Short mmCIF file of C-alpha atoms in Angstrom, two decimals:
data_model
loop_
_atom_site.label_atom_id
_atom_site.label_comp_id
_atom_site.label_asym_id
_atom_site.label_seq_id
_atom_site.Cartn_x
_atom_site.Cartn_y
_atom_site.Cartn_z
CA UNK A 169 167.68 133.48 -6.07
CA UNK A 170 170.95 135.51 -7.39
CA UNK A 171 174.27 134.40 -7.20
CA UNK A 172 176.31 135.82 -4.42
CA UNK A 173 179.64 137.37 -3.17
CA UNK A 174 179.53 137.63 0.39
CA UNK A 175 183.03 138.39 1.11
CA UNK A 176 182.53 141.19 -1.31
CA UNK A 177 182.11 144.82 -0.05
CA UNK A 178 179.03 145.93 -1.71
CA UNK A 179 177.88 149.91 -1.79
CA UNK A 180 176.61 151.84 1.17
CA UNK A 181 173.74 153.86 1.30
CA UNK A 182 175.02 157.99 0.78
CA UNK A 183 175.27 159.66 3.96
CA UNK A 184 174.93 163.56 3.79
CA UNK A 185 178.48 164.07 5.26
CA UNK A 186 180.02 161.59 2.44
CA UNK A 187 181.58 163.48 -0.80
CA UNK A 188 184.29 162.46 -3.36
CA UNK A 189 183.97 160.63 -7.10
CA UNK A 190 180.99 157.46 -7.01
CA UNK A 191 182.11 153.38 -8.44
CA UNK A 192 180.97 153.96 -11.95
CA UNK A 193 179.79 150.31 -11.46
CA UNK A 194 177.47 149.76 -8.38
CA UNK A 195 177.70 154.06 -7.05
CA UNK A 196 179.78 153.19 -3.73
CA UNK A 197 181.31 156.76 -2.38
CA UNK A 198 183.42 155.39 0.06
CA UNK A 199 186.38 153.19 -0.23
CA UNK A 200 186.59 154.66 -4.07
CA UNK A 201 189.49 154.87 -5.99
CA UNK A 202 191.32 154.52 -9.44
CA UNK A 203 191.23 150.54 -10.41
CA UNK A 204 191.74 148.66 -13.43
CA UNK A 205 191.42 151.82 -15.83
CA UNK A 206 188.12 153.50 -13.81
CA UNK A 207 187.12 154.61 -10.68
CA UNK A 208 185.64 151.72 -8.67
CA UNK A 209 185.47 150.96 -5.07
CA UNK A 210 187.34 148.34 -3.37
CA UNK A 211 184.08 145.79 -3.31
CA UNK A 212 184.07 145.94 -7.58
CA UNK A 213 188.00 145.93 -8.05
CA UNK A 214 187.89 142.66 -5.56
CA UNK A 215 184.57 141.52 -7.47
CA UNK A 216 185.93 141.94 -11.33
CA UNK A 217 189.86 140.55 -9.81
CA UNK A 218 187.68 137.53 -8.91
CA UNK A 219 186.24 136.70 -11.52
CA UNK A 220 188.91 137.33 -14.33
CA UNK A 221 191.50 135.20 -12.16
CA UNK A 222 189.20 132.39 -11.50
CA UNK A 223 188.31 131.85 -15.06
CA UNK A 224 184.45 131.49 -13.55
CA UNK A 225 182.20 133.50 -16.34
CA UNK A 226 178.85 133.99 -14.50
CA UNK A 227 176.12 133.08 -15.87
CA UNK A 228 172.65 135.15 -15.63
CA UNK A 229 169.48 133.54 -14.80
CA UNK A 230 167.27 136.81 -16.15
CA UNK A 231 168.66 136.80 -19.45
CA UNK A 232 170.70 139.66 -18.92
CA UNK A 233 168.44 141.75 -17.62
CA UNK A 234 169.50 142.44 -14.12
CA UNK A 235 169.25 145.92 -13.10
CA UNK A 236 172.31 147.30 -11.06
CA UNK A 237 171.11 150.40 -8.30
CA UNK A 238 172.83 151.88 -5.51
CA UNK A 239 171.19 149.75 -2.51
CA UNK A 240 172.25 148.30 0.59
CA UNK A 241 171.99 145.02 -1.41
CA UNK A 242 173.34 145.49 -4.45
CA UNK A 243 176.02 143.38 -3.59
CA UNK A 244 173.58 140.62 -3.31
CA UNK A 245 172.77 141.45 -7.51
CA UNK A 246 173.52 138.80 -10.20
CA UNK A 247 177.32 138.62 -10.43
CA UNK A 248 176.87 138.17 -14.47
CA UNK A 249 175.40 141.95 -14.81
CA UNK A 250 177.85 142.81 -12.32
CA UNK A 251 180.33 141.97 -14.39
CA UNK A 252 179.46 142.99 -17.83
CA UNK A 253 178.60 146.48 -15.95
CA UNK A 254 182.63 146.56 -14.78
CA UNK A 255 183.79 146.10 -19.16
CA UNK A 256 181.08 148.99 -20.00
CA UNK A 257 182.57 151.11 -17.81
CA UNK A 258 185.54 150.42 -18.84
CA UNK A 259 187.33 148.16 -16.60
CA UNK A 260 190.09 146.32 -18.20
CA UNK A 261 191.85 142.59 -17.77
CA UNK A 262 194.80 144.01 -19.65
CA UNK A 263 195.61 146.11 -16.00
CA UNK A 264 196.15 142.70 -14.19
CA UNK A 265 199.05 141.65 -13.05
CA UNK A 266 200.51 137.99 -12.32
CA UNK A 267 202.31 138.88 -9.25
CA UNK A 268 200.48 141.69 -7.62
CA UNK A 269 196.99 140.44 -8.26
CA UNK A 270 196.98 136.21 -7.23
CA UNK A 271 194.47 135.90 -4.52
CA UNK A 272 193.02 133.42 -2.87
CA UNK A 273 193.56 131.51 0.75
CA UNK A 274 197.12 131.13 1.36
CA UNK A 275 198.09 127.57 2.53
CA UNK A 276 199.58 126.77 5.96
CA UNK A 277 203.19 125.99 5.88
CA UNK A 278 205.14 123.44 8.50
CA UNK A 279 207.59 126.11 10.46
CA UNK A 280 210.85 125.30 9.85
CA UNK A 281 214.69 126.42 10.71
CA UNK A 282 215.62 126.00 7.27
CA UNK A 283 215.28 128.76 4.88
CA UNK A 284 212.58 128.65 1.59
CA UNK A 285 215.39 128.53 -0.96
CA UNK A 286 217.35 125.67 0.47
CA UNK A 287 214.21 123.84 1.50
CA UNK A 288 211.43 124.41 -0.93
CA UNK A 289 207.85 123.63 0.40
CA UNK A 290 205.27 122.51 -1.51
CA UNK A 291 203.39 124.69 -3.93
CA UNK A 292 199.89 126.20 -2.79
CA UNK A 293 196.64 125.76 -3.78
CA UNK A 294 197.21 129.15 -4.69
CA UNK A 295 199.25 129.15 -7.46
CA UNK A 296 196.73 127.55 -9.59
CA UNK A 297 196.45 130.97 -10.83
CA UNK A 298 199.91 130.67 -12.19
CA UNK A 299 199.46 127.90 -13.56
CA UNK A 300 196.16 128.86 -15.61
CA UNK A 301 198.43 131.93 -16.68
CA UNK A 302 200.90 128.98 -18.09
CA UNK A 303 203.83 130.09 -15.83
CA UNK A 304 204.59 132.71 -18.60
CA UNK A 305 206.60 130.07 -19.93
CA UNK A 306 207.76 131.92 -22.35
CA UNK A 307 209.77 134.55 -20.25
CA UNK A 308 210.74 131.66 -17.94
CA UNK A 309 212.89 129.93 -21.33
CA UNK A 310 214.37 133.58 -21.98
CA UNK A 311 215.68 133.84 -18.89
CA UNK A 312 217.06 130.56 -18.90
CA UNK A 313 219.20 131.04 -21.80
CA UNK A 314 220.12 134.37 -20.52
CA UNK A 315 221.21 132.34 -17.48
CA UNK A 316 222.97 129.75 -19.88
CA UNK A 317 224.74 132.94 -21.67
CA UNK A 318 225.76 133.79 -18.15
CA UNK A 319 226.65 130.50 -16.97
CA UNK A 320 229.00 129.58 -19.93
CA UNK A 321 230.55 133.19 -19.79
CA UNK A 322 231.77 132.65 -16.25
CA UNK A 323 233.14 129.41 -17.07
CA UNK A 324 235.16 130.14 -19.61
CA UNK A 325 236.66 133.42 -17.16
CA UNK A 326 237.29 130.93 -14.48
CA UNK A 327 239.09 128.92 -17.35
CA UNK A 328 241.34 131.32 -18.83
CA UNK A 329 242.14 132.46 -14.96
CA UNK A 330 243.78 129.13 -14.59
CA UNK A 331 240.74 126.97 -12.57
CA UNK A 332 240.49 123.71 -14.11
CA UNK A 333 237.24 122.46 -15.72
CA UNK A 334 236.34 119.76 -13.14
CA UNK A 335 235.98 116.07 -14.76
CA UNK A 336 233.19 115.68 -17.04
CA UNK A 337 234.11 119.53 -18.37
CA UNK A 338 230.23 120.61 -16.99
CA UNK A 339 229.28 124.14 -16.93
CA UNK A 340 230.30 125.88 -13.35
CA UNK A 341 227.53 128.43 -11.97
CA UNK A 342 230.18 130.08 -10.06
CA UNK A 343 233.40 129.77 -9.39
CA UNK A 344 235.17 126.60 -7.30
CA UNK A 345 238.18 128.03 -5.86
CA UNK A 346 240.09 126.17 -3.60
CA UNK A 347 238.76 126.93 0.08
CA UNK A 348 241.74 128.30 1.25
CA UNK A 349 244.31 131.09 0.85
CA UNK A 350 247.36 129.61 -1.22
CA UNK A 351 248.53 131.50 -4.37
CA UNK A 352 246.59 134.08 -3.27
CA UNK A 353 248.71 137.69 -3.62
CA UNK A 354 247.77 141.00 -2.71
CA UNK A 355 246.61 143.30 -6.21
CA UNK A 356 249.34 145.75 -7.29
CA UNK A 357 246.94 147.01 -10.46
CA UNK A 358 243.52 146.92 -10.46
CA UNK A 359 243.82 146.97 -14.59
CA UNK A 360 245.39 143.72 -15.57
CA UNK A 361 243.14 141.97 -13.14
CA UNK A 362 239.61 143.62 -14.84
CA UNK A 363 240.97 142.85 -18.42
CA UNK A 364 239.39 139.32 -19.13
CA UNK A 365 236.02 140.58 -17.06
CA UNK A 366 235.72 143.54 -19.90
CA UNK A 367 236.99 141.59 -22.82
CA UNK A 368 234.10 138.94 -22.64
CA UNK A 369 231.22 141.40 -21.45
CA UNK A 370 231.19 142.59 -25.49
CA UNK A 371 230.17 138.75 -26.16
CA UNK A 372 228.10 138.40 -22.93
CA UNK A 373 225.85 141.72 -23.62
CA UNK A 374 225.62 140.97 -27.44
CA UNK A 375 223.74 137.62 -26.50
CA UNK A 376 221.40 139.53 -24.45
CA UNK A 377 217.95 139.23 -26.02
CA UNK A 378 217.20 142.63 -27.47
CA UNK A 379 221.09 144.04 -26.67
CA UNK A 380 221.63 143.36 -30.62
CA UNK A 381 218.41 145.54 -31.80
CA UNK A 382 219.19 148.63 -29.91
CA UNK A 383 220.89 151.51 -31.96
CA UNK A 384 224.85 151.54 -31.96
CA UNK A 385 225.53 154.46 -30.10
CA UNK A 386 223.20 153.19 -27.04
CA UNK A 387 224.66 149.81 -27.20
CA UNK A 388 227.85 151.20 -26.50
CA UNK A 389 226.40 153.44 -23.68
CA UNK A 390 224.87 150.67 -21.82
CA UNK A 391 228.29 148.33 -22.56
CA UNK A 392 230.36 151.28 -21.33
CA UNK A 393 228.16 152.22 -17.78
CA UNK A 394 227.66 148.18 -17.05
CA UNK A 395 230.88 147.02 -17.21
CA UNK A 396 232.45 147.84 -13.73
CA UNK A 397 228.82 146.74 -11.95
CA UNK A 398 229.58 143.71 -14.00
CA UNK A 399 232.91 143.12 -12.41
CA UNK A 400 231.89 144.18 -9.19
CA UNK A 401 229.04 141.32 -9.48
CA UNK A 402 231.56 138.94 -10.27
CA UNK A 403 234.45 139.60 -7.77
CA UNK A 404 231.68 140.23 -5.48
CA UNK A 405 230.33 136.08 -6.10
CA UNK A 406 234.20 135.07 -6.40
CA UNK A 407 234.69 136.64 -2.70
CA UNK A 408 231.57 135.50 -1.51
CA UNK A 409 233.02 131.71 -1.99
CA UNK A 410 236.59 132.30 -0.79
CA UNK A 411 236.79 131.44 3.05
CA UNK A 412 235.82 134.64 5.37
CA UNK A 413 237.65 137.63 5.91
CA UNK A 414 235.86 140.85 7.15
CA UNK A 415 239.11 142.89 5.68
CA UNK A 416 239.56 141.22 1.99
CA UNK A 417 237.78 141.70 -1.05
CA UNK A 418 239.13 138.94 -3.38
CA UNK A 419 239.29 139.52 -7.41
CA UNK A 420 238.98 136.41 -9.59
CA UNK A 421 242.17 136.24 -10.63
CA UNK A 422 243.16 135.34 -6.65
CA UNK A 423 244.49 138.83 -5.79
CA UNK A 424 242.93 140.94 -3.26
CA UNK A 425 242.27 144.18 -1.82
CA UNK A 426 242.75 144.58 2.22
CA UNK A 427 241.14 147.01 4.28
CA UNK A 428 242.68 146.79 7.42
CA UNK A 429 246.19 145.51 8.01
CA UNK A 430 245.88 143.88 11.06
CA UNK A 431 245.02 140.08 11.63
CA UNK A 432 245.29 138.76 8.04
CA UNK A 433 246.19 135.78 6.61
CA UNK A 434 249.61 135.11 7.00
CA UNK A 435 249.65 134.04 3.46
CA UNK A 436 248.34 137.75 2.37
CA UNK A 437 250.23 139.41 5.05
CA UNK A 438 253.58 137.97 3.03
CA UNK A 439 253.03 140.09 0.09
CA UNK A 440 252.26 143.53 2.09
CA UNK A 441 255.62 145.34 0.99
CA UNK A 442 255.60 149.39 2.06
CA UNK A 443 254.54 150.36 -1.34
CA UNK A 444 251.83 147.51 -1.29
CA UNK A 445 250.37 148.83 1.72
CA UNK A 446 250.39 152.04 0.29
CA UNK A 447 248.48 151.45 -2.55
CA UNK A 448 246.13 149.72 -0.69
CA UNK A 449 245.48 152.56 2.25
CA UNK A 450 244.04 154.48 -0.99
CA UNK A 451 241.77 151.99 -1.69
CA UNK A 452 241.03 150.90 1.64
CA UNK A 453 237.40 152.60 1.85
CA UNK A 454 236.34 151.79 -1.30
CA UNK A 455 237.67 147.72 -0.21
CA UNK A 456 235.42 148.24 2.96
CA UNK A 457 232.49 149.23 0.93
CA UNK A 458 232.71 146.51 -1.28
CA UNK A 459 232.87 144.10 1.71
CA UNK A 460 229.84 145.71 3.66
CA UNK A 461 227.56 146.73 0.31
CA UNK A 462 228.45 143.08 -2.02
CA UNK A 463 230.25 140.43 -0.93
CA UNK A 464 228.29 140.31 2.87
CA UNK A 465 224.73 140.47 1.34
CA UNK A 466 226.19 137.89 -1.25
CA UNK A 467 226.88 135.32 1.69
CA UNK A 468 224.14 136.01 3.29
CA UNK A 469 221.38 135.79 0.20
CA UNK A 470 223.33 132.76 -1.79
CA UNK A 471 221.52 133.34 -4.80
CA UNK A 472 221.42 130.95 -7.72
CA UNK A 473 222.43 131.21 -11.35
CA UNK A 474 218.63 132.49 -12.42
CA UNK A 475 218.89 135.22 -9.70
CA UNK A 476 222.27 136.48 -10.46
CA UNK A 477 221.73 136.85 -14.96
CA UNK A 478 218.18 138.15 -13.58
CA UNK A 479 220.60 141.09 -11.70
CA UNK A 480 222.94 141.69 -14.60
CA UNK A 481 220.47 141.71 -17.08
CA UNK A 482 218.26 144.78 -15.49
CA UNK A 483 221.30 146.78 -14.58
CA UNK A 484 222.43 146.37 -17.74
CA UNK A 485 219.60 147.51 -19.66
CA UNK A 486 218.39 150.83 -17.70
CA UNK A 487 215.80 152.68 -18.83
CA UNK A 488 216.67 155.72 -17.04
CA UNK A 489 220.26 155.88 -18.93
CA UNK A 490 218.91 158.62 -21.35
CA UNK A 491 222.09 160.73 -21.32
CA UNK A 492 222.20 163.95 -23.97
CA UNK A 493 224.82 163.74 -26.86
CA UNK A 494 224.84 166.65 -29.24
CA UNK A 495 221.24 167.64 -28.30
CA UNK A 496 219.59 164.19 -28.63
CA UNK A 497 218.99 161.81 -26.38
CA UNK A 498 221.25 158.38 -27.13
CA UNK A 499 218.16 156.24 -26.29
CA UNK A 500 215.64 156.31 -29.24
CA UNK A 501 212.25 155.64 -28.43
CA UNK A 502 212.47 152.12 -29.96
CA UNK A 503 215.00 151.58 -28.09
CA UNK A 504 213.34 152.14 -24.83
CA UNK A 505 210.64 149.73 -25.63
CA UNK A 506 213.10 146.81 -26.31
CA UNK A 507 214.35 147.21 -23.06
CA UNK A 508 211.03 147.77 -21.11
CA UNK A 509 210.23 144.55 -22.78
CA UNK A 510 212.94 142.52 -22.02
CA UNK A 511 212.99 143.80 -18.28
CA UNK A 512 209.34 142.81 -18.03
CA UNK A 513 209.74 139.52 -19.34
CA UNK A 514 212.54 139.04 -17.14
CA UNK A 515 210.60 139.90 -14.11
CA UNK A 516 208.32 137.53 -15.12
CA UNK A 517 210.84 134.38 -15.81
CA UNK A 518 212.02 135.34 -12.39
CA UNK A 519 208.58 134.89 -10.79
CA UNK A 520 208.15 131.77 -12.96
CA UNK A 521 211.68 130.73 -11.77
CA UNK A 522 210.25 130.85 -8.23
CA UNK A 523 207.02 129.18 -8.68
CA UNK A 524 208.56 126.59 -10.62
CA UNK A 525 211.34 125.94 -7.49
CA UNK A 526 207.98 125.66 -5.21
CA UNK A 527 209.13 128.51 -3.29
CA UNK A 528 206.15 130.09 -0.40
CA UNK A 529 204.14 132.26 -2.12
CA UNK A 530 204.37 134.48 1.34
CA UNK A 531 208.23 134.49 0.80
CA UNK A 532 208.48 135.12 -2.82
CA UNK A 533 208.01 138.99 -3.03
CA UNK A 534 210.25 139.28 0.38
CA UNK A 535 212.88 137.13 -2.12
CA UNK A 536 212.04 138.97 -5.17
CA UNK A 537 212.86 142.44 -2.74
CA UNK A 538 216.20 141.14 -1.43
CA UNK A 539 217.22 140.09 -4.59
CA UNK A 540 216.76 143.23 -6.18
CA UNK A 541 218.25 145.01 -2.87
CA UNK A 542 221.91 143.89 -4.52
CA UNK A 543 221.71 146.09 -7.18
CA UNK A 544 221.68 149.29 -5.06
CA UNK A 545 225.39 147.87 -3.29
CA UNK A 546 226.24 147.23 -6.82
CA UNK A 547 225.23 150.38 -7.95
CA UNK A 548 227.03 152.50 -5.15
CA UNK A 549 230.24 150.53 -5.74
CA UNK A 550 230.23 150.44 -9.17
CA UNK A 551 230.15 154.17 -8.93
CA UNK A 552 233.00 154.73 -6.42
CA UNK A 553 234.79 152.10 -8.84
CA UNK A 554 234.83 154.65 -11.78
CA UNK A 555 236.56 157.30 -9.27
CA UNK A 556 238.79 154.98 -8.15
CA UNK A 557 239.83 153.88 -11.20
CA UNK A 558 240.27 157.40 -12.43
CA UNK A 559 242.56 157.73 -9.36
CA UNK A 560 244.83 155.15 -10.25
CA UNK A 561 245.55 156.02 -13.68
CA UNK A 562 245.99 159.80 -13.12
CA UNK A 563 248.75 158.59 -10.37
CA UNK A 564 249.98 156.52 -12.87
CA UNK A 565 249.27 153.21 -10.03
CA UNK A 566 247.36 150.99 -12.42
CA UNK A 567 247.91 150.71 -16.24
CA UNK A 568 244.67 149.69 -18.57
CA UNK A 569 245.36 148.32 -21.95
CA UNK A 570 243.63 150.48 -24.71
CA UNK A 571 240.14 148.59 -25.16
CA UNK A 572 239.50 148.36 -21.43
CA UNK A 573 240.23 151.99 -20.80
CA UNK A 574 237.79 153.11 -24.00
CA UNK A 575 235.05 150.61 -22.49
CA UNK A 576 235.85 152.19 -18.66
CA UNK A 577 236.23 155.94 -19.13
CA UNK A 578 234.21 155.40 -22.61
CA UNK A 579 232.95 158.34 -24.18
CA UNK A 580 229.10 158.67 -23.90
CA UNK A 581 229.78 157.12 -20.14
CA UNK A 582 227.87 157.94 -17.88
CA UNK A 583 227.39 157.19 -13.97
#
């Protein structure tokens, strides 16, 4: 008696009205497609997933000599010819992926009110698979000491900005400030306010793994388009912990944009002179947007440390930043396989991250989406930023001291 897969759709017998490219392995028509590197229908792909995920080499009892034909019970054959039948036709485990490909039963989990992140549940039979595949541990320590790099980088901003270290002088994730509006003043010069931001990104993107390799002229490319999303990331956190205001965008250095003039604070509303107000009606829809598009889905997601240098990190190093200088390309092709690289490992620290936290497995690629949702807010702000900031300086409202403007409005810059 063969082995069997009963859950397995096996191949059906060729109707005259069927047509389209046969499963190189068992000669299925229907349900056919391109999987794992050949065409294969959906009973093989599921049959080879199985068995390269489980770890569970069949064994055959007819020494191999199994015959494989296109019958109604072919799915019934031995699973060991089966498989040896998916390699020769060249079916590959290299195609597999972590994340897409874990299968298995998923475990009931308890409802509860609380949400996966603050409450982890326990981890699921399930990931067993993750664990065979070591957790990618690897990755998972990368990203950690990109995380560190972040971690001690916003520390030392929060520092120089005048927030003490707290008592034992530990590492902050984010910044403390004091839950409530006092020495708070309204921004009169966007400039001053983003020059400690852009003078410590050159340290923060040189630690990034990989950063250092990349050719000179991309470096400063990348440095140059990253560095207002990197601001906007931080001022976006630093609001995001301030108390509430649907009208204020706050900058770390406690001054603020306002969008609407009404109903503030009456410590902001102090400091809203005629020219204040002013200069703030020009920026007022570009404050709104960075209300609505950051700080709001920054509240509302409250991601951690690992989630935030996992954001950073992949806008920073964009593969699709492949801007033409003097009829070449600034990205050399070395280049762009450092940085595939490094994104892919971070990817996978971040899925370690959330295995390792014991978060649902049916809630981790929803979290995994969200997360990465940020960057298009950051992306659309970051953008209006540049115009904005090319606003103030040709009106002469904001003044930039001479390495922040070449980093800004750098010259291989692009959007």
């Amino acid at each position: 008696m063969h082995d069997t897969e009963d859950e397995e759709a096996g191949p059906s017998m060729k109707s005259n009205e069927e047509e389209g490219p046969s499963c190189l392995v068992c000669g299925r028509i229907a349900n056919t497609g391109h999987h794992y590197g050949v065409t294969a229908c959906l009973g093989c792909k599921t049959f080879f997933r199985r068995v390269v995920l489980q770890k569970n080499s069949p064994k055959c009892k007819y020494k191999n000599q199994c015959k494989l034909e296109k019958t109604e019970n072919a799915k019934r054959l031995c699973r060991s010819c089966r498989y040896q039948k998916c390699l020769n036709v060249g079916m590959t485990e290299d195609a597999l992926h972590p994340c897409r490909d874990v299968i298995g039963r998923r475990a009931r989990q308890p409802s509860s009110d609380s949400s996966p992140i603050s409450s982890p549940p326990s981890i699921s039979p399930q990931l067993s698979i993750c664990k065979m595949m070591s957790l990618c541990e690897g990755d998972y320590e990368l990203l950690q000491t990109i995380t560190d790099t972040d971690t001690d980088i916003r520390t030392r901003t929060a520092h120089i900005l005048g927030e003490p270290l707290n008592e034992e002088g530990h590492q902050i994730h984010f910044y403390s400030p004091p839950p409530d509006y006092s020495n708070v003043s309204v921004n009169h010069g966007i400039g001053p306010s983003l020059k400690v931001d852009i003078i410590l990104l050159k340290e923060w993107v040189s630690r990034i793994p990989g950063y250092p390799e990349l050719s000179e002229r991309f470096q400063e490319h990348l440095m140059s388009r990253f560095c207002l999303r990197y601001t906007v990331i931080e001022h976006g956190l630093f609001t995001a912990q301030m108390p509430y205001h649907k009208n204020v965008w706050f900058l770390s250095d406690r001054t603020c944009l306002v969008s609407e003039f009404e109903d503030l604070p009456k410590e902001i509303k102090c400091h809203l002179t005629p020219k204040v107000i002013k200069e703030q009606k020009l920026l007022a829809p570009f404050t709104e947007m960075l209300i609505h598009d950051v700080a709001d889905p920054l509240r509302k997601l409250k991601p951690d440390s690992v989630e935030i240098a996992s954001v950073k990190t992949l806008m920073l190093l964009k593969p699709t930043c492949l801007k033409v200088v003097e009829g070449d390309y600034l990205a050399t092709q070395n280049d762009l396989k450092i940085i595939n690289e490094v994104r892919n490992r971070v990817l996978s620290g971040l899925f370690s991250h959330y295995v390792k936290k014991g978060l649902d497995p049916e809630a981790l690629p929803i979290r995994i989406s969200e997360i990465l949702e940020l960057t298009g807010g950051v992306e659309t702000c970051a953008n209006r930023a540049l115009e904005e900031m090319h606003l103030l300086r040709v009106f002469n409202l904001s003044a930039f001291d001479q390495y922040s403007e070449g980093v800004i409005f750098g010259l291989w810059r692009d959007y």
